[in-house]
Amino acid sequence: MFRLSIIIVSYNARPELEKCLESLVQLPPKVEHEIVVVDNASTDGNADLVRQKWPQIRLIETGSNLGFSRATNIGIRNTSSEFILLLNGDTVVNDGAIDNLVNKLDTRLDVAVIGPKLVDGEEKIELSFGPMISPLGDVWQKLLVRGNDYQIEPIRSYVKQLTQKEHEVDWVSGACLLARRHDAEAVGLLDERYFMYAEDVDFCAAVRANGKKILFTPTTKIVHLRGRSALTKPQLTKTNYHRSKLAFYKKHHPQWTQILQIYLRLRGYNFDTDI
């Protein structure tokens, strides 16, 4: 039995997926593990790449684009390991990184979910954790993310300081998120109303509500080439982002839902109230 299942949801990002799988296969984690690629009906040959180049990797083809949450849950339900690693196909895993995350959870029984430091291809730090999504939390997180992306001082220095210390957080990014299976199953896995975006924050909120902790650790670093698949259909990506945000507010902050709907309508997004 594997201790770890690495679940990678793939959609039209073949070059990035190839780099990701190469990093996992060439310098594999020492922990007993399996790699599962869940392909959301990519049209760029993702599935063929996995079948032909890495027949030892499990491939699940969904037959249509189910979104991140549903595809991830399919991958989880088709495995039975102690730990589950959600890993984006646009990441590159450094030697020893996954083992470090597993070892950290082995020593922190109070922690259910852990996330590493994420950096881009030029080693620029990504703010991969944050406070619970809320009106004020959103403004603060966007200020930090955009200020850091544009390397604006003193925001860049503040983000660097935040990402240098290990600490408990409200959520960590689903780009690389290690969870204990029993804690993930206890909260019903990922909420499938989120096609993409906000599902990681929602999942971590459920885990915290169940009495467990979320940990960010800078002792492990993963390269994240952000948003490559999203670049293929930028407008659809924006629509899915706003739809997920509205679903999140309806679930966690219902008193703000109507205000958010009005704001989105002014920006040209008219979503049904039954999201």
Short mmCIF file of C-alpha atoms in Angstrom, two decimals:
data_model
loop_
_atom_site.label_atom_id
_atom_site.label_comp_id
_atom_site.label_asym_id
_atom_site.label_seq_id
_atom_site.Cartn_x
_atom_site.Cartn_y
_atom_site.Cartn_z
CA MET A 1 0.00 0.00 0.00
CA PHE A 2 1.24 3.46 -0.88
CA ARG A 3 1.68 6.04 1.88
CA LEU A 4 1.24 8.88 -0.61
CA SER A 5 -0.87 9.51 -3.69
CA ILE A 6 0.17 12.45 -5.86
CA ILE A 7 -2.94 13.75 -7.64
CA ILE A 8 -2.34 15.95 -10.69
CA VAL A 9 -5.30 17.42 -12.57
CA SER A 10 -4.34 18.23 -16.14
CA TYR A 11 -5.96 20.40 -18.77
CA ASN A 12 -4.25 21.62 -21.95
CA ALA A 13 -0.82 22.35 -20.52
CA ARG A 14 1.25 19.54 -22.02
CA PRO A 15 4.71 21.21 -21.90
CA GLU A 16 4.29 22.09 -18.21
CA LEU A 17 2.86 18.66 -17.35
CA GLU A 18 5.85 16.99 -19.01
CA LYS A 19 8.28 19.05 -16.90
CA CYS A 20 6.31 18.29 -13.76
CA LEU A 21 6.25 14.53 -14.34
CA GLU A 22 9.91 14.50 -15.33
CA SER A 23 10.81 16.14 -12.02
CA LEU A 24 8.80 13.52 -10.12
CA VAL A 25 10.14 10.52 -12.04
CA GLN A 26 13.80 11.54 -12.31
CA LEU A 27 14.14 12.36 -8.61
CA PRO A 28 11.26 10.43 -7.04
CA PRO A 29 10.20 10.85 -3.41
CA LYS A 30 11.55 8.16 -1.10
CA VAL A 31 8.15 7.68 0.54
CA GLU A 32 6.12 4.86 -1.02
CA HIS A 33 4.00 6.69 -3.55
CA GLU A 34 1.94 6.62 -6.71
CA ILE A 35 1.33 9.33 -9.29
CA VAL A 36 -2.19 9.77 -10.64
CA VAL A 37 -2.91 12.12 -13.55
CA VAL A 38 -6.56 13.06 -13.99
CA ASP A 39 -6.99 14.51 -17.46
CA ASN A 40 -9.97 16.80 -18.04
CA ALA A 41 -10.38 16.01 -21.76
CA SER A 42 -7.32 17.94 -22.90
CA THR A 43 -6.98 18.48 -26.63
CA ASP A 44 -3.21 18.94 -26.72
CA GLY A 45 -2.16 15.33 -26.19
CA ASN A 46 -1.76 15.28 -22.42
CA ALA A 47 -3.21 11.80 -22.06
CA ASP A 48 -1.15 10.40 -24.93
CA LEU A 49 1.99 11.87 -23.37
CA VAL A 50 1.39 10.06 -20.09
CA ARG A 51 0.44 6.76 -21.76
CA GLN A 52 3.43 6.70 -24.08
CA LYS A 53 6.19 8.17 -21.92
CA TRP A 54 5.23 7.01 -18.41
CA PRO A 55 3.08 3.87 -18.53
CA GLN A 56 3.76 3.35 -14.81
CA ILE A 57 1.79 6.51 -13.98
CA ARG A 58 -1.93 5.99 -13.44
CA LEU A 59 -4.03 7.92 -15.94
CA ILE A 60 -7.69 8.71 -15.41
CA GLU A 61 -9.51 10.34 -18.33
CA THR A 62 -12.69 12.14 -17.30
CA GLY A 63 -14.09 12.50 -20.83
CA SER A 64 -14.98 16.17 -20.31
CA ASN A 65 -13.68 19.24 -18.51
CA LEU A 66 -15.07 18.68 -15.01
CA GLY A 67 -13.10 21.44 -13.35
CA PHE A 68 -10.45 21.15 -10.67
CA SER A 69 -12.53 20.09 -7.66
CA ARG A 70 -14.47 17.28 -9.31
CA ALA A 71 -11.41 15.93 -11.11
CA THR A 72 -9.34 16.05 -7.92
CA ASN A 73 -12.03 14.17 -6.00
CA ILE A 74 -12.10 11.50 -8.69
CA GLY A 75 -8.36 11.05 -8.26
CA ILE A 76 -8.63 10.87 -4.47
CA ARG A 77 -11.48 8.36 -4.57
CA ASN A 78 -9.45 6.12 -6.86
CA THR A 79 -6.63 5.89 -4.31
CA SER A 80 -6.32 4.66 -0.73
CA SER A 81 -3.05 6.10 0.60
CA GLU A 82 -2.45 7.68 4.00
CA PHE A 83 -1.47 11.03 2.50
CA ILE A 84 -2.80 12.94 -0.51
CA LEU A 85 -0.73 15.52 -2.38
CA LEU A 86 -2.64 17.90 -4.63
CA LEU A 87 -0.10 19.09 -7.17
CA ASN A 88 -0.59 21.39 -10.12
CA GLY A 89 0.72 20.22 -13.46
CA ASP A 90 2.58 23.51 -13.86
CA THR A 91 4.93 22.81 -10.94
CA VAL A 92 8.46 21.46 -10.83
CA VAL A 93 9.33 19.46 -7.72
CA ASN A 94 12.78 19.76 -6.18
CA ASP A 95 14.64 16.74 -4.86
CA GLY A 96 13.47 15.86 -1.35
CA ALA A 97 10.66 18.42 -1.27
CA ILE A 98 7.77 15.95 -1.00
CA ASP A 99 9.57 13.83 1.58
CA ASN A 100 10.13 16.95 3.67
CA LEU A 101 6.39 17.70 3.65
CA VAL A 102 5.48 14.14 4.61
CA ASN A 103 8.07 14.13 7.39
CA LYS A 104 6.67 17.38 8.74
CA LEU A 105 3.16 15.92 8.96
CA ASP A 106 4.59 12.82 10.64
CA THR A 107 5.92 15.04 13.42
CA ARG A 108 2.92 17.39 13.67
CA LEU A 109 -0.11 15.26 14.46
CA ASP A 110 -2.17 18.39 15.13
CA VAL A 111 -1.70 19.50 11.51
CA ALA A 112 -3.95 18.10 8.76
CA VAL A 113 -2.75 20.16 5.79
CA ILE A 114 0.64 21.59 4.90
CA GLY A 115 1.86 23.75 2.03
CA PRO A 116 5.41 24.68 0.93
CA LYS A 117 6.98 27.89 -0.25
CA LEU A 118 6.15 28.46 -3.93
CA VAL A 119 8.43 30.37 -6.28
CA ASP A 120 8.22 31.09 -10.00
CA GLY A 121 10.77 30.14 -12.64
CA GLU A 122 12.90 33.14 -11.68
CA GLU A 123 12.78 32.30 -7.95
CA LYS A 124 10.33 35.12 -7.22
CA ILE A 125 8.26 34.24 -4.17
CA GLU A 126 4.55 33.54 -4.56
CA LEU A 127 2.22 34.38 -1.69
CA SER A 128 0.74 30.89 -1.42
CA PHE A 129 -1.27 31.26 1.80
CA GLY A 130 -3.45 33.83 3.45
CA PRO A 131 -6.39 34.79 5.63
CA MET A 132 -9.89 33.44 5.16
CA ILE A 133 -11.62 35.01 2.15
CA SER A 134 -13.69 37.98 3.29
CA PRO A 135 -14.29 41.53 2.02
CA LEU A 136 -11.36 42.97 3.98
CA GLY A 137 -9.28 39.83 3.59
CA ASP A 138 -9.72 39.98 -0.19
CA VAL A 139 -8.50 43.57 -0.40
CA TRP A 140 -5.48 42.83 1.79
CA GLN A 141 -4.53 39.66 -0.09
CA LYS A 142 -4.81 41.34 -3.50
CA LEU A 143 -2.69 44.25 -2.29
CA LEU A 144 0.03 41.87 -1.15
CA VAL A 145 -0.12 39.62 -4.22
CA ARG A 146 -0.08 42.42 -6.78
CA GLY A 147 2.47 44.47 -4.90
CA ASN A 148 4.73 41.44 -4.68
CA ASP A 149 4.20 40.54 -8.35
CA TYR A 150 5.28 44.03 -9.37
CA GLN A 151 8.10 44.01 -6.80
CA ILE A 152 6.85 47.13 -5.06
CA GLU A 153 8.68 48.06 -1.89
CA PRO A 154 7.89 47.69 1.02
CA ILE A 155 5.29 45.07 -0.02
CA ARG A 156 7.93 42.82 -1.57
CA SER A 157 9.96 42.92 1.65
CA TYR A 158 6.89 42.22 3.77
CA VAL A 159 5.92 39.19 1.67
CA LYS A 160 9.48 37.92 1.84
CA GLN A 161 9.37 38.24 5.63
CA LEU A 162 6.03 36.39 5.79
CA THR A 163 7.35 33.50 3.71
CA GLN A 164 10.54 33.02 5.74
CA LYS A 165 8.87 31.63 8.83
CA GLU A 166 6.86 28.49 9.45
CA HIS A 167 3.46 29.30 10.89
CA GLU A 168 -0.17 28.31 11.04
CA VAL A 169 -2.39 29.93 8.41
CA ASP A 170 -6.03 29.89 7.33
CA TRP A 171 -5.25 28.24 3.99
CA VAL A 172 -2.46 27.12 1.68
CA SER A 173 -2.53 27.01 -2.10
CA GLY A 174 -3.92 23.95 -3.86
CA ALA A 175 -1.00 24.19 -6.28
CA CYS A 176 0.88 22.04 -3.78
CA LEU A 177 -1.15 20.89 -0.79
CA LEU A 178 -0.42 17.81 1.29
CA ALA A 179 -3.27 16.45 3.43
CA ARG A 180 -3.99 13.45 5.60
CA ARG A 181 -6.60 11.31 3.89
CA HIS A 182 -8.76 10.78 6.97
CA ASP A 183 -8.93 14.55 7.53
CA ALA A 184 -9.78 15.17 3.87
CA GLU A 185 -12.48 12.52 3.90
CA ALA A 186 -13.86 13.82 7.21
CA VAL A 187 -14.83 17.09 5.49
CA GLY A 188 -16.13 15.47 2.30
CA LEU A 189 -13.06 16.22 0.11
CA LEU A 190 -13.25 19.31 -2.13
CA ASP A 191 -16.56 21.12 -2.57
CA GLU A 192 -17.48 20.47 -6.20
CA ARG A 193 -19.50 23.66 -6.62
CA TYR A 194 -16.14 25.33 -7.31
CA PHE A 195 -15.12 24.70 -10.91
CA MET A 196 -11.75 26.29 -10.26
CA TYR A 197 -10.47 28.81 -7.69
CA ALA A 198 -11.41 29.14 -3.99
CA GLU A 199 -11.72 25.37 -3.52
CA ASP A 200 -8.44 25.25 -1.58
CA VAL A 201 -9.53 28.05 0.77
CA ASP A 202 -12.90 26.37 1.30
CA PHE A 203 -11.27 22.97 1.94
CA CYS A 204 -8.86 24.42 4.49
CA ALA A 205 -11.73 26.26 6.19
CA ALA A 206 -13.58 22.96 6.57
CA VAL A 207 -10.50 21.26 7.98
CA ARG A 208 -10.00 24.06 10.52
CA ALA A 209 -13.66 23.91 11.50
CA ASN A 210 -13.06 20.21 12.21
CA GLY A 211 -10.42 21.11 14.77
CA LYS A 212 -7.23 20.59 12.75
CA LYS A 213 -4.49 23.03 11.75
CA ILE A 214 -3.12 24.30 8.44
CA LEU A 215 0.63 24.87 8.26
CA PHE A 216 2.83 26.82 5.87
CA THR A 217 6.48 25.79 5.83
CA PRO A 218 9.31 27.60 4.02
CA THR A 219 11.68 24.66 4.56
CA THR A 220 10.30 23.08 1.38
CA LYS A 221 10.31 24.90 -1.96
CA ILE A 222 8.36 24.09 -5.13
CA VAL A 223 8.59 25.89 -8.47
CA HIS A 224 5.18 27.04 -9.70
CA LEU A 225 4.82 28.27 -13.28
CA ARG A 226 1.50 29.92 -12.55
CA GLY A 227 -1.58 29.83 -14.71
CA ARG A 228 -0.26 28.31 -17.94
CA SER A 229 -3.47 26.38 -18.71
CA ALA A 230 -5.57 29.42 -17.80
CA LEU A 231 -3.79 31.47 -20.47
CA THR A 232 -5.46 29.44 -23.22
CA LYS A 233 -8.89 30.89 -22.37
CA PRO A 234 -8.38 34.03 -20.26
CA GLN A 235 -11.97 35.26 -20.34
CA LEU A 236 -13.37 31.89 -19.33
CA THR A 237 -10.80 31.79 -16.54
CA LYS A 238 -11.99 35.16 -15.23
CA THR A 239 -15.60 34.00 -15.39
CA ASN A 240 -14.83 30.84 -13.44
CA TYR A 241 -12.88 32.87 -10.88
CA HIS A 242 -15.78 35.24 -10.22
CA ARG A 243 -18.31 32.39 -10.20
CA SER A 244 -16.26 30.54 -7.57
CA LYS A 245 -15.87 33.69 -5.50
CA LEU A 246 -19.65 34.22 -5.54
CA ALA A 247 -20.22 30.60 -4.51
CA PHE A 248 -17.72 31.03 -1.68
CA TYR A 249 -19.45 34.14 -0.37
CA LYS A 250 -22.86 32.51 -0.60
CA LYS A 251 -21.57 29.62 1.52
CA HIS A 252 -19.42 31.49 4.04
CA HIS A 253 -20.61 35.13 3.98
CA PRO A 254 -24.25 35.08 2.79
CA GLN A 255 -24.84 38.61 4.07
CA TRP A 256 -22.39 39.91 1.44
CA THR A 257 -23.72 37.86 -1.49
CA GLN A 258 -26.14 40.44 -2.88
CA ILE A 259 -23.54 43.21 -2.75
CA LEU A 260 -21.03 40.99 -4.56
CA GLN A 261 -23.63 40.12 -7.21
CA ILE A 262 -24.29 43.79 -7.86
CA TYR A 263 -20.57 44.46 -8.14
CA LEU A 264 -20.13 41.59 -10.59
CA ARG A 265 -23.08 42.73 -12.71
CA LEU A 266 -21.47 46.15 -13.01
CA ARG A 267 -18.40 44.36 -14.34
CA GLY A 268 -20.45 42.37 -16.86
CA TYR A 269 -20.86 39.09 -14.94
CA ASN A 270 -24.48 38.06 -14.38
CA PHE A 271 -24.60 34.82 -12.44
CA ASP A 272 -27.67 32.96 -11.27
CA THR A 273 -28.52 33.17 -7.59
CA ASP A 274 -28.53 29.35 -7.29
CA ILE A 275 -24.74 29.04 -7.55
#
